[in-house]
Tab-separated table of C-alpha atoms in Angstrom:
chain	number	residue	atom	x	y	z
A	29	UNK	CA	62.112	114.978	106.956
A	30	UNK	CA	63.698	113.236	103.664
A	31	UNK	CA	63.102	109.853	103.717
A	32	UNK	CA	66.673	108.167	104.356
A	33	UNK	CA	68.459	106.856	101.310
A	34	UNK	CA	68.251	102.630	102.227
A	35	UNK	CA	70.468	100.965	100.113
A	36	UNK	CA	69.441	97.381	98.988
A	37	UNK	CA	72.983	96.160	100.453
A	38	UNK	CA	76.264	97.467	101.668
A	39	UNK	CA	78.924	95.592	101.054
A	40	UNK	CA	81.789	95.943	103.973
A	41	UNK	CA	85.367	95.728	101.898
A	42	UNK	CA	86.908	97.049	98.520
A	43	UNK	CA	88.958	93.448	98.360
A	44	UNK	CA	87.963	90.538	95.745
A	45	UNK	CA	85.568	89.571	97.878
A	46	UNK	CA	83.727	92.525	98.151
A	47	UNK	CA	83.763	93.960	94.551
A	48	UNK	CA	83.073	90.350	92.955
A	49	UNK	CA	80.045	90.451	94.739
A	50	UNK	CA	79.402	94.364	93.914
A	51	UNK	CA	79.590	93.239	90.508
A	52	UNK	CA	77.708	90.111	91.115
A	53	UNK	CA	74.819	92.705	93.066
A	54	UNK	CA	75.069	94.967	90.415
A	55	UNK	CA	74.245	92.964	88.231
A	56	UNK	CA	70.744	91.933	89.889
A	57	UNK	CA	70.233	95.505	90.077
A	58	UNK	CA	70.482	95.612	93.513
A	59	UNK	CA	71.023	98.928	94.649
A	60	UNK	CA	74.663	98.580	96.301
A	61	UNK	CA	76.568	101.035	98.177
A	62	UNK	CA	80.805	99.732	98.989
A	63	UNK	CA	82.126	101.054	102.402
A	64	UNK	CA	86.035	100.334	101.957
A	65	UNK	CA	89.206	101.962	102.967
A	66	UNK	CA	91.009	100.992	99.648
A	67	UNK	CA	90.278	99.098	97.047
A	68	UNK	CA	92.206	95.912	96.448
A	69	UNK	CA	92.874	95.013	99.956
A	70	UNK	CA	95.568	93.052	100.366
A	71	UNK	CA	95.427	91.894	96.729
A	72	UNK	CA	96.288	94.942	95.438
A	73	UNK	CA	99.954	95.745	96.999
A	74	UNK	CA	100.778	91.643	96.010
A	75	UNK	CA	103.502	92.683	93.348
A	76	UNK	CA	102.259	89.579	91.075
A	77	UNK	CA	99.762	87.453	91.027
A	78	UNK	CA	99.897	84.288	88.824
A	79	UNK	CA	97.438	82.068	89.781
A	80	UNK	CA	93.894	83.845	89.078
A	81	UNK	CA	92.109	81.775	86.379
A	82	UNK	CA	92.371	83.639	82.885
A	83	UNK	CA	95.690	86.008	83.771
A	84	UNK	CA	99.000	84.603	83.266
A	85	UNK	CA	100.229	87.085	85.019
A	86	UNK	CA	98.742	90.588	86.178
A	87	UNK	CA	99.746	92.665	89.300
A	88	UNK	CA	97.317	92.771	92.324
A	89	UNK	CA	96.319	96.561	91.852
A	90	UNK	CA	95.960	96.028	88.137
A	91	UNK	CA	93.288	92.952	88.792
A	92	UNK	CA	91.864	95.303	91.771
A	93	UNK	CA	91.250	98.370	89.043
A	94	UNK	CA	89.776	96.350	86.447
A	95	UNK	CA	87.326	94.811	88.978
A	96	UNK	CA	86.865	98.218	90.728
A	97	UNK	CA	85.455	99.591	87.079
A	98	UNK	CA	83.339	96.321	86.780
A	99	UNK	CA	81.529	96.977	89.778
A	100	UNK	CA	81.200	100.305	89.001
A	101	UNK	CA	80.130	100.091	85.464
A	102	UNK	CA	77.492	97.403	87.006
A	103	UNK	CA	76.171	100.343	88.726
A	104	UNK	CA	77.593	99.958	92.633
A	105	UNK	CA	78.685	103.443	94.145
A	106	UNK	CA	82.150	103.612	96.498
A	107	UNK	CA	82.547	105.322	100.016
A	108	UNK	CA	85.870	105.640	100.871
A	109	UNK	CA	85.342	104.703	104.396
A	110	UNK	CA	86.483	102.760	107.276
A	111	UNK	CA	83.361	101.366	109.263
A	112	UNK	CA	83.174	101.520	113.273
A	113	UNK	CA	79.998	100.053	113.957
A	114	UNK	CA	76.893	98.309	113.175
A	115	UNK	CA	73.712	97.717	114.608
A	116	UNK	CA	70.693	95.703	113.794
A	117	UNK	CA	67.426	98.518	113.799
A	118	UNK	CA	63.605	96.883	112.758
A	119	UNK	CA	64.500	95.436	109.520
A	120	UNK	CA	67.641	97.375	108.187
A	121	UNK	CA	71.249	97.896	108.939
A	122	UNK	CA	72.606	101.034	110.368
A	123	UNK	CA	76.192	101.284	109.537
A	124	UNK	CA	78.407	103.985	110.862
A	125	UNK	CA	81.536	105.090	109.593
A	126	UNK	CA	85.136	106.722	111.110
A	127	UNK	CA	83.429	109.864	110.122
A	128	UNK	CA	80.069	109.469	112.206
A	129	UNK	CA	78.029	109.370	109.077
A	130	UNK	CA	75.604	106.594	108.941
A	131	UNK	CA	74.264	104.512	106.047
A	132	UNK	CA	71.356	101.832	105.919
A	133	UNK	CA	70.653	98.952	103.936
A	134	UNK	CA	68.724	95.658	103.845
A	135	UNK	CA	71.773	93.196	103.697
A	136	UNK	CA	75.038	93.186	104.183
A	137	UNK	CA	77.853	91.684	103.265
A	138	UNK	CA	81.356	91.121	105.546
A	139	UNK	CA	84.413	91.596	103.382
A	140	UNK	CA	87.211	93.802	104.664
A	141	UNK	CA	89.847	90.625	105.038
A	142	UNK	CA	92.680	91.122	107.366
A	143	UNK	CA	94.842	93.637	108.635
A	144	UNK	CA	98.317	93.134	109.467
A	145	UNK	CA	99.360	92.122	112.815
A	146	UNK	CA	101.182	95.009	114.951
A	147	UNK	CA	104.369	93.883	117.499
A	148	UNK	CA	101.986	95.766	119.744
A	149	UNK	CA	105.799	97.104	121.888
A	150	UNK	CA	106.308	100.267	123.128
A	151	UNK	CA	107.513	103.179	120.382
A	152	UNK	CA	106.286	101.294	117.026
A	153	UNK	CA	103.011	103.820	116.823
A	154	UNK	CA	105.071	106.911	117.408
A	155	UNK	CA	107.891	105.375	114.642
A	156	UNK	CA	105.755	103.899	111.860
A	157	UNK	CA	106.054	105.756	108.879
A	158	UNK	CA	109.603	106.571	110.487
A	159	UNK	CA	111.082	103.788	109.990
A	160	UNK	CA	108.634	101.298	111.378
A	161	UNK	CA	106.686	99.954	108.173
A	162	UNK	CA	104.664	96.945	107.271
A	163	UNK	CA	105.438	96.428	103.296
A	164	UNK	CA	108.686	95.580	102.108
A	165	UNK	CA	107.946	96.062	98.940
A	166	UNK	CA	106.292	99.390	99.293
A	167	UNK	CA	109.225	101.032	101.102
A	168	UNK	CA	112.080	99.206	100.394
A	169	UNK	CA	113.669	101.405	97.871
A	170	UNK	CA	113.632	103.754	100.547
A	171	UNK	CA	116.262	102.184	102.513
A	172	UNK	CA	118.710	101.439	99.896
A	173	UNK	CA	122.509	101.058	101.511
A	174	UNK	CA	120.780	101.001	104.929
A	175	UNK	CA	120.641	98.915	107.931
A	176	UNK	CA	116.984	97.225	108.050
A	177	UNK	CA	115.652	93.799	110.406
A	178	UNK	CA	112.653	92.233	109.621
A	179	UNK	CA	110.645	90.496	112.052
A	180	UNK	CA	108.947	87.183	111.402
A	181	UNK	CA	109.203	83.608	110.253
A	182	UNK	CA	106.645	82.920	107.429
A	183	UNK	CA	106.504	83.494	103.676
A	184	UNK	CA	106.109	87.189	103.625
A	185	UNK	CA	109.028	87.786	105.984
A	186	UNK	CA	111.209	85.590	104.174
A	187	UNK	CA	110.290	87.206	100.995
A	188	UNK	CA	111.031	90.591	102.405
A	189	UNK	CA	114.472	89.583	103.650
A	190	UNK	CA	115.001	88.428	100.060
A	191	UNK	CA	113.771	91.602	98.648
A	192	UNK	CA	115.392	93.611	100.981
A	193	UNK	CA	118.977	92.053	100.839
A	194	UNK	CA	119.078	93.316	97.281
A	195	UNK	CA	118.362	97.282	98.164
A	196	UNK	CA	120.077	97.731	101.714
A	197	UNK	CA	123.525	96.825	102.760
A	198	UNK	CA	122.730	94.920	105.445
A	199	UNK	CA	119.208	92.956	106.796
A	200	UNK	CA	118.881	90.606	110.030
A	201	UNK	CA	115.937	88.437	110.213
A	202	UNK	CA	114.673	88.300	114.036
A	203	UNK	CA	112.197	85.575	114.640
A	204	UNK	CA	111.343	84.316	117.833
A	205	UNK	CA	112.317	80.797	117.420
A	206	UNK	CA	113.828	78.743	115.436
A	207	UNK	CA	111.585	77.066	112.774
A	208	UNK	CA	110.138	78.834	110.426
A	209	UNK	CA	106.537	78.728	108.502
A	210	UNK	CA	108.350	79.864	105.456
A	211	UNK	CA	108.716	77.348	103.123
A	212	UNK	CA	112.204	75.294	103.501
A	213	UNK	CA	113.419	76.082	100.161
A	214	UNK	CA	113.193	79.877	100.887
A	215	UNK	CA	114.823	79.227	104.216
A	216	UNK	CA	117.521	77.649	102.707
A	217	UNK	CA	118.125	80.152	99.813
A	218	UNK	CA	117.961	83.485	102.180
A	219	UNK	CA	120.301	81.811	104.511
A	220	UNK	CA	123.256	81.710	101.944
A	221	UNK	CA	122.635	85.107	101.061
A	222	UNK	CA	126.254	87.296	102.214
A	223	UNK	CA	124.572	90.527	103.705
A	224	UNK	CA	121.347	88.788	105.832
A	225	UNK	CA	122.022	87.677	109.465
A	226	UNK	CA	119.598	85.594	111.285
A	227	UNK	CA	118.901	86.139	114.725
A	228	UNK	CA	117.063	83.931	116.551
A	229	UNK	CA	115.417	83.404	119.068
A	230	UNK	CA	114.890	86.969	120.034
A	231	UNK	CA	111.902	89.158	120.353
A	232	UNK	CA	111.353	93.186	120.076
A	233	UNK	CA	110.728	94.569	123.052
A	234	UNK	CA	110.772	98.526	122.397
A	235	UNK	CA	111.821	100.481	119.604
A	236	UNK	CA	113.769	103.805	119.945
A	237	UNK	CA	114.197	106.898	118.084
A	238	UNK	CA	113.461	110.086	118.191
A	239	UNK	CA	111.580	111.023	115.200
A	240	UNK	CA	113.052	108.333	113.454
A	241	UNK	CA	114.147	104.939	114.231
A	242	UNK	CA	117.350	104.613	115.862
A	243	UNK	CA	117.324	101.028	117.019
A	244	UNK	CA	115.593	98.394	118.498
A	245	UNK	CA	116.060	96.669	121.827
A	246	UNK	CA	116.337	92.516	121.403
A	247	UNK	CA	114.944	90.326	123.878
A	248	UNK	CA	116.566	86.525	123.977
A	249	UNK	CA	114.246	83.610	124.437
A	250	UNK	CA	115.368	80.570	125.130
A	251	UNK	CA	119.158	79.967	123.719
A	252	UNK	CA	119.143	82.963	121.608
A	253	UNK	CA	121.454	86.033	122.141
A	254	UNK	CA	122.013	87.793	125.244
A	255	UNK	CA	119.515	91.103	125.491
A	256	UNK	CA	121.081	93.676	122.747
A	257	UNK	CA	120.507	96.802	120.949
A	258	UNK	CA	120.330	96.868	117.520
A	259	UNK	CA	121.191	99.783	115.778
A	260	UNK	CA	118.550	100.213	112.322
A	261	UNK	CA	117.282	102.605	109.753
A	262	UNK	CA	114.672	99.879	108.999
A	263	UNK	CA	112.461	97.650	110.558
A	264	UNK	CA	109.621	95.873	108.099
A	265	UNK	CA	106.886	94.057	110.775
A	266	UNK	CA	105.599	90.603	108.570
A	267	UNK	CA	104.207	88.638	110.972
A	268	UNK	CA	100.867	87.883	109.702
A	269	UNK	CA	97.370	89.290	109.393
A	270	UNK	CA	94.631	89.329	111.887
A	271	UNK	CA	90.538	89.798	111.358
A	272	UNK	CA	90.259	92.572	112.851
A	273	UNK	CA	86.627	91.762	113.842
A	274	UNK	CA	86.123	93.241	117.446
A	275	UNK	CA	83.522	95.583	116.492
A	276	UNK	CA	81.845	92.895	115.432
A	277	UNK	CA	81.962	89.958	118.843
A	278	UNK	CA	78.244	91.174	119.573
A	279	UNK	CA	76.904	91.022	116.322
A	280	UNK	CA	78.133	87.939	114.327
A	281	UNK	CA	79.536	85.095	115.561
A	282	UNK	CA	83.068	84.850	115.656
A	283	UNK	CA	85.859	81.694	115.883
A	284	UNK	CA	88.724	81.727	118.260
A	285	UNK	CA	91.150	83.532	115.808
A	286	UNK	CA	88.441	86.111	115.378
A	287	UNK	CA	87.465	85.100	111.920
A	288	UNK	CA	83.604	85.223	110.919
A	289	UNK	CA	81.848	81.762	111.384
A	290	UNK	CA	80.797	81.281	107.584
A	291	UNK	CA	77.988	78.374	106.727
A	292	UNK	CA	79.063	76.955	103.450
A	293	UNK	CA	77.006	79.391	101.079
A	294	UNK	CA	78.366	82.404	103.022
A	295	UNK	CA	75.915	83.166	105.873
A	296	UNK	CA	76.735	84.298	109.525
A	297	UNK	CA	75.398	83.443	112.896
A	298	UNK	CA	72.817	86.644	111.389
A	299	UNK	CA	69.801	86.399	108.859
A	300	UNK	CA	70.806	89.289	106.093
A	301	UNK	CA	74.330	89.305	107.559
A	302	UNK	CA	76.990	87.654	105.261
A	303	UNK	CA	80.076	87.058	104.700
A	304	UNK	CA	83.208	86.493	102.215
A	305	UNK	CA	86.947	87.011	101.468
A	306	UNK	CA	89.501	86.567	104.497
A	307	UNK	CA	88.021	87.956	107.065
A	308	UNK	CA	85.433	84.439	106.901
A	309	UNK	CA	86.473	81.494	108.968
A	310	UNK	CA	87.554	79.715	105.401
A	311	UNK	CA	90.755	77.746	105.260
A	312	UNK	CA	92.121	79.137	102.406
A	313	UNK	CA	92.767	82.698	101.636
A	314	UNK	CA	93.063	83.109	98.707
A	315	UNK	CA	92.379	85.477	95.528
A	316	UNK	CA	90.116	83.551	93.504
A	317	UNK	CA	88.448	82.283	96.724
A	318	UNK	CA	87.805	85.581	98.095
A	319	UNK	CA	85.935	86.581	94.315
A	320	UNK	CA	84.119	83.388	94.634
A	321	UNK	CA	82.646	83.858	98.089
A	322	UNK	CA	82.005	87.467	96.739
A	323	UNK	CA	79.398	85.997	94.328
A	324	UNK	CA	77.776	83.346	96.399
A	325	UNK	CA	77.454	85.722	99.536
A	326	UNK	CA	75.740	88.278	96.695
A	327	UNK	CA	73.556	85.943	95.150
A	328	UNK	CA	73.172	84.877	98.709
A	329	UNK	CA	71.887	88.488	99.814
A	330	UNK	CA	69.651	88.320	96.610
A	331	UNK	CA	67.550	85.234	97.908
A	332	UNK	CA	67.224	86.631	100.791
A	333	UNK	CA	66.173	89.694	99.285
A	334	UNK	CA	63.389	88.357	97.359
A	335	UNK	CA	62.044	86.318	100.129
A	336	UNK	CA	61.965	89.008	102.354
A	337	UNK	CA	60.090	91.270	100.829
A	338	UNK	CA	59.350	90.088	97.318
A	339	UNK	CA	61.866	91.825	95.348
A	340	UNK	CA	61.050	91.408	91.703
A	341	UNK	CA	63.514	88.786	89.971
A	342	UNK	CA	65.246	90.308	87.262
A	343	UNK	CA	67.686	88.412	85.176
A	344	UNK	CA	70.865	89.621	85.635
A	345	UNK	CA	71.012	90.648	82.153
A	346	UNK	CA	68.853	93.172	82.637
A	347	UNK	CA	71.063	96.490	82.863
A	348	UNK	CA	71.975	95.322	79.136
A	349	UNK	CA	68.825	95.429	77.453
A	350	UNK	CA	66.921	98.883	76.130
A	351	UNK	CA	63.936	98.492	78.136
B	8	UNK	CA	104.477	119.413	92.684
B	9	UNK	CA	108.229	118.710	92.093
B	10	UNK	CA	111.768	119.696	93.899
B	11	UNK	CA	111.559	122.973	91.812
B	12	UNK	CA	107.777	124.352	92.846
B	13	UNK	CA	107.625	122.952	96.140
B	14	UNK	CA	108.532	126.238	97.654
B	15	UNK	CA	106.132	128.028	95.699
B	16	UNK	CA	102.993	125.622	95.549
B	17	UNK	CA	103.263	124.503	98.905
B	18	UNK	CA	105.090	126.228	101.729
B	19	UNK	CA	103.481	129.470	99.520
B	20	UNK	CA	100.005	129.010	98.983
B	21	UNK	CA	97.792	130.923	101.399
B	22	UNK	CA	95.420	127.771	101.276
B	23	UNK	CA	96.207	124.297	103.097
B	24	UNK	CA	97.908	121.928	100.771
B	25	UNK	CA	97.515	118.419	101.076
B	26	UNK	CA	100.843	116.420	99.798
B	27	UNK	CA	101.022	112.769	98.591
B	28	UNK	CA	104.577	111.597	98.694
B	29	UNK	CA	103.944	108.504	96.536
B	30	UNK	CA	106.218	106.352	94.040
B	31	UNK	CA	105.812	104.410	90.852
B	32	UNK	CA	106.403	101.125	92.455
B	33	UNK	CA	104.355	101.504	95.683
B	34	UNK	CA	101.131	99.670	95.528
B	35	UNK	CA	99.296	100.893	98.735
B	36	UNK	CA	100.722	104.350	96.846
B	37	UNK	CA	97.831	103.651	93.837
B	38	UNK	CA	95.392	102.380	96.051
B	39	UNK	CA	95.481	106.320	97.812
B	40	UNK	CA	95.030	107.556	94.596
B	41	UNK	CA	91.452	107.534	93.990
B	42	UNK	CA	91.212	108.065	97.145
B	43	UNK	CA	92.549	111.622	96.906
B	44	UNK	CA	90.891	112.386	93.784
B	45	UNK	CA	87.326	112.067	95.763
B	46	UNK	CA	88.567	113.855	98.348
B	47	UNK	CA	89.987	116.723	96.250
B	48	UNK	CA	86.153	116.863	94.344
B	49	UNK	CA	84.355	117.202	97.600
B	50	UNK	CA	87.130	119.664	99.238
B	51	UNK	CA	86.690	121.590	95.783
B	52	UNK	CA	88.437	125.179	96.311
B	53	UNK	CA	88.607	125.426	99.600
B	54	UNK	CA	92.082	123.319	99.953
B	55	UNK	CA	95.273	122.316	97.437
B	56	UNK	CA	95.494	118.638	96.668
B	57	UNK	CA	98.574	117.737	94.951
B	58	UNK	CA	101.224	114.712	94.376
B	59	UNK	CA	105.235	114.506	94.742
B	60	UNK	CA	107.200	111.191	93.182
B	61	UNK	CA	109.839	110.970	96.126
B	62	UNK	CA	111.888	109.190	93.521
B	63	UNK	CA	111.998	111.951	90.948
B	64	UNK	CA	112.239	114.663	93.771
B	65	UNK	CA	114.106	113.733	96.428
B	66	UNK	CA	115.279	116.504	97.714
B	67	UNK	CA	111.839	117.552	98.963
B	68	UNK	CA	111.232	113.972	100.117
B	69	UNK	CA	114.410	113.927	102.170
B	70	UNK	CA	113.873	117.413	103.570
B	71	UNK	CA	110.369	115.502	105.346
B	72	UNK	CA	111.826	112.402	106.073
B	73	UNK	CA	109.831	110.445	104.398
B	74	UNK	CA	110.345	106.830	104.986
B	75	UNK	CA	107.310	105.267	103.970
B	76	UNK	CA	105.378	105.411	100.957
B	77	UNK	CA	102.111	106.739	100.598
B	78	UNK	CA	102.814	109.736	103.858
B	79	UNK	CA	100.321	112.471	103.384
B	80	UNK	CA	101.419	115.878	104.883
B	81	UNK	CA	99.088	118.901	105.215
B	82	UNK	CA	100.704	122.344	105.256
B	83	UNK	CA	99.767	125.232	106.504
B	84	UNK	CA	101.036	129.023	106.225
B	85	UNK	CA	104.139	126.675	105.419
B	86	UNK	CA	104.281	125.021	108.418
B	87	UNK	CA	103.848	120.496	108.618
B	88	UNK	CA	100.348	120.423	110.246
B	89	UNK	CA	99.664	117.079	109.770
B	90	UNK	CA	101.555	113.805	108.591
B	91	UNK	CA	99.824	110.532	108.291
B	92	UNK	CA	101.238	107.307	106.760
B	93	UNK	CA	100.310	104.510	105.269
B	94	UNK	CA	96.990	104.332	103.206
B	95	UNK	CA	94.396	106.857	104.234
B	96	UNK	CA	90.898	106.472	104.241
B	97	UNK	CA	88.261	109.466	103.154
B	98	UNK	CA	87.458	110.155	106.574
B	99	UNK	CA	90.390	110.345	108.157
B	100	UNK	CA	91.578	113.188	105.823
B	101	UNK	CA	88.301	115.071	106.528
B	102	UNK	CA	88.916	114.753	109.628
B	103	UNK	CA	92.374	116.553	109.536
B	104	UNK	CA	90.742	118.954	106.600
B	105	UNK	CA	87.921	119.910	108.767
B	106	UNK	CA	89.700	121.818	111.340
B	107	UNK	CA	91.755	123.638	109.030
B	108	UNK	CA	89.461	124.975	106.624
């Protein structure tokens, strides 16, 4: 029988967290394997991102490619895979992906981030991609002179109304109460705008259509209008991201919103288990945060590494030289 | 694969053909991208992989209803076999593939 092909470590996650620290593994010439279903993550549908040290301004997939071909060029190979399971077997990791295969390695690192939140109501699985989407500004020139709603009260869904009342002819806002997370000033500016109508406080309770979205069906909470229909072409879900970390409640441990309990330097409840990006229990998500836990949890994964089983140190210079 | 060849490359071809209705301006829509290209490596000859820009051709686009950007959509002997949307990972395109060729 071949002997299986252990990989050093596998990091979980093709976000800034996990290809800062393929790069940063890479570069110790630790033999790295990325299981991810994309690369970029959530960073790389943000339309602009100006606050990553060193760019003015660069778009999320364009910072996502360049450090995709870092990570690469550092020598880390790329599944395109989403992972179901993990277990813990003698002194490696068995990983298993949607497709059954498995792979092994020494370490690992935690860094798929978070997955936007569903309505969870009856008829949004059989209508997304039918009108049911989750990224304004992904399908949004799709619906130009239509009727779309957008659900939620934070940034993103405020943003998307704002976005939105530009391509179709007419957007509501539903939100189940009536303060928002959104920042006040972008409150204040989509409220004046002529073709957006908020309606609060109301709540989806099933969406209809057959083959496509026809409409959805409102239900009022407290003072908010009586139970409607809404007739729509659109509806754009924003309301948040969720770790989606159930796979994971016997293996690490986890906080109550689900999030990865992360010491300081990036370790879980796990020797050789770590973790970084948005999927940790940090308070701030964040870009630059994310590519920063990257490295630490990599570096991390080399200590461990080395103490394990006396890995040779290299300098991480090393892939540069001749020898 | 455009408005003009769809007919041809696609609802033609004796082989499954794998189509990803993508735009310019979708970002999820680049992220599929390389996605497809190691898919269409390992799948070699034994399947057509190709692209359509819903914005440049939307006739096609609007004959499949497509309302979100990146939907995949396998054909076979002509006929929609498969539609997924949203970003696709490797396996779940095997997956699909698998049966079919």
């Amino acid at each position: 029988m071949p002997e299986k092909n252990i990989y050093d470590l596998i990091i979980i996650g093709g976000g800034p967290a996990g290809l800062a620290a393929a790069i940063y593994a890479g570069r110790r010439q630790l033999k790295t394997l990325v299981l991810a279903k994309n690369i970029g993550g959530q960073m790389g549908i943000s339309d602009q991102i100006e606050n990553y040290p060193g760019f003015d301004f660069v778009t999320g997939f364009e910072l996502a490619q360049k450090m995709f071909q870092q990570a690469q060029k550092w020598g880390a190979q790329f599944e395109f895979r989403e992972v179901e399971k993990i277990i813990s077997q003698e002194n490696t990791f068995v990983i298993t992906a949607g497709s059954g295969q498995e792979f092994s390695a020494r370490a690992v690192i935690l860094a798929f981030g978070l997955t936007p939140r569903n309505l969870e109501v009856p008829g949004e699985k059989e209508l997304q991609g039918r009108g049911v989407t989750y990224c304004a500004t992904c399908d949004g020139p799709l619906f130009k002179g239509k009727t779309v709603a957008v659900v939620g009260g934070g940034n993103s869904a405020l943003e998307s109304v704002e976005y939105l009342s530009k391509l179709a002819s007419k957007v509501y806002l539903i939100h189940f109460k009536n303060k928002f997370t959104a920042v006040p000033a972008l409150v204040d500016r989509v409220k004046t705008i002529d073709n957006v109508e908020f309606i609060c406080c109301a709540r989806v309770e099933k969406i209809n259509g057959r083959n496509k979205l026809e409409s959805v069906d409102l239900e009022n909470i407290d003072d908010g209008p009586a139970k409607k229909k809404l007739a729509l072409d659109g509806l754009f879900v924003e309301i948040g991201y969720r770790a989606k970390t159930d796979w994971l409640k016997d293996f690490v441990e986890l906080n109550q919103s689900g999030e990865i309990i992360s010491s300081r330097d990036g370790k879980t409840s796990r020797p050789g288990v770590f973790v970084a990006g948005d999927c940790s229990d940090s308070q701030y998500k964040q870009v630059v945060i994310a590519a920063s836990q990257g490295a630490v949890a990599a570096l991390q994964v080399y200590n461990y590494l080395v103490q394990k089983q006396g890995k040779k140190i290299l300098p991480d210079w090393g892939k540069t030289r001749s020898t | 694969m455009t408005d003009d060849n769809f007919d041809q490359e696609v609802l033609g071809s004796s082989q499954p053909v794998l189509v990803d209705f993508f735009a310019d301006w979708c970002g999820p829509c680049k992220m599929q991208a390389p996605i497809i290209e190691q898919l269409a490596e390992e799948i070699d000859d034994k399947a057509k992989i190709g692209k359509l820009d819903v914005d440049a051709n939307p006739a096609i686009a609007q004959k499949y209803e497509v309302m979100s950007i990146p939907t995949l959509i396998i054909f076979k002997d002509g006929q929609v076999v498969e539609r997924l949307t949203g970003l696709q990972s490797k396996d779940v395109l095997w997956e699909k593939f698998n049966s079919l060729i």
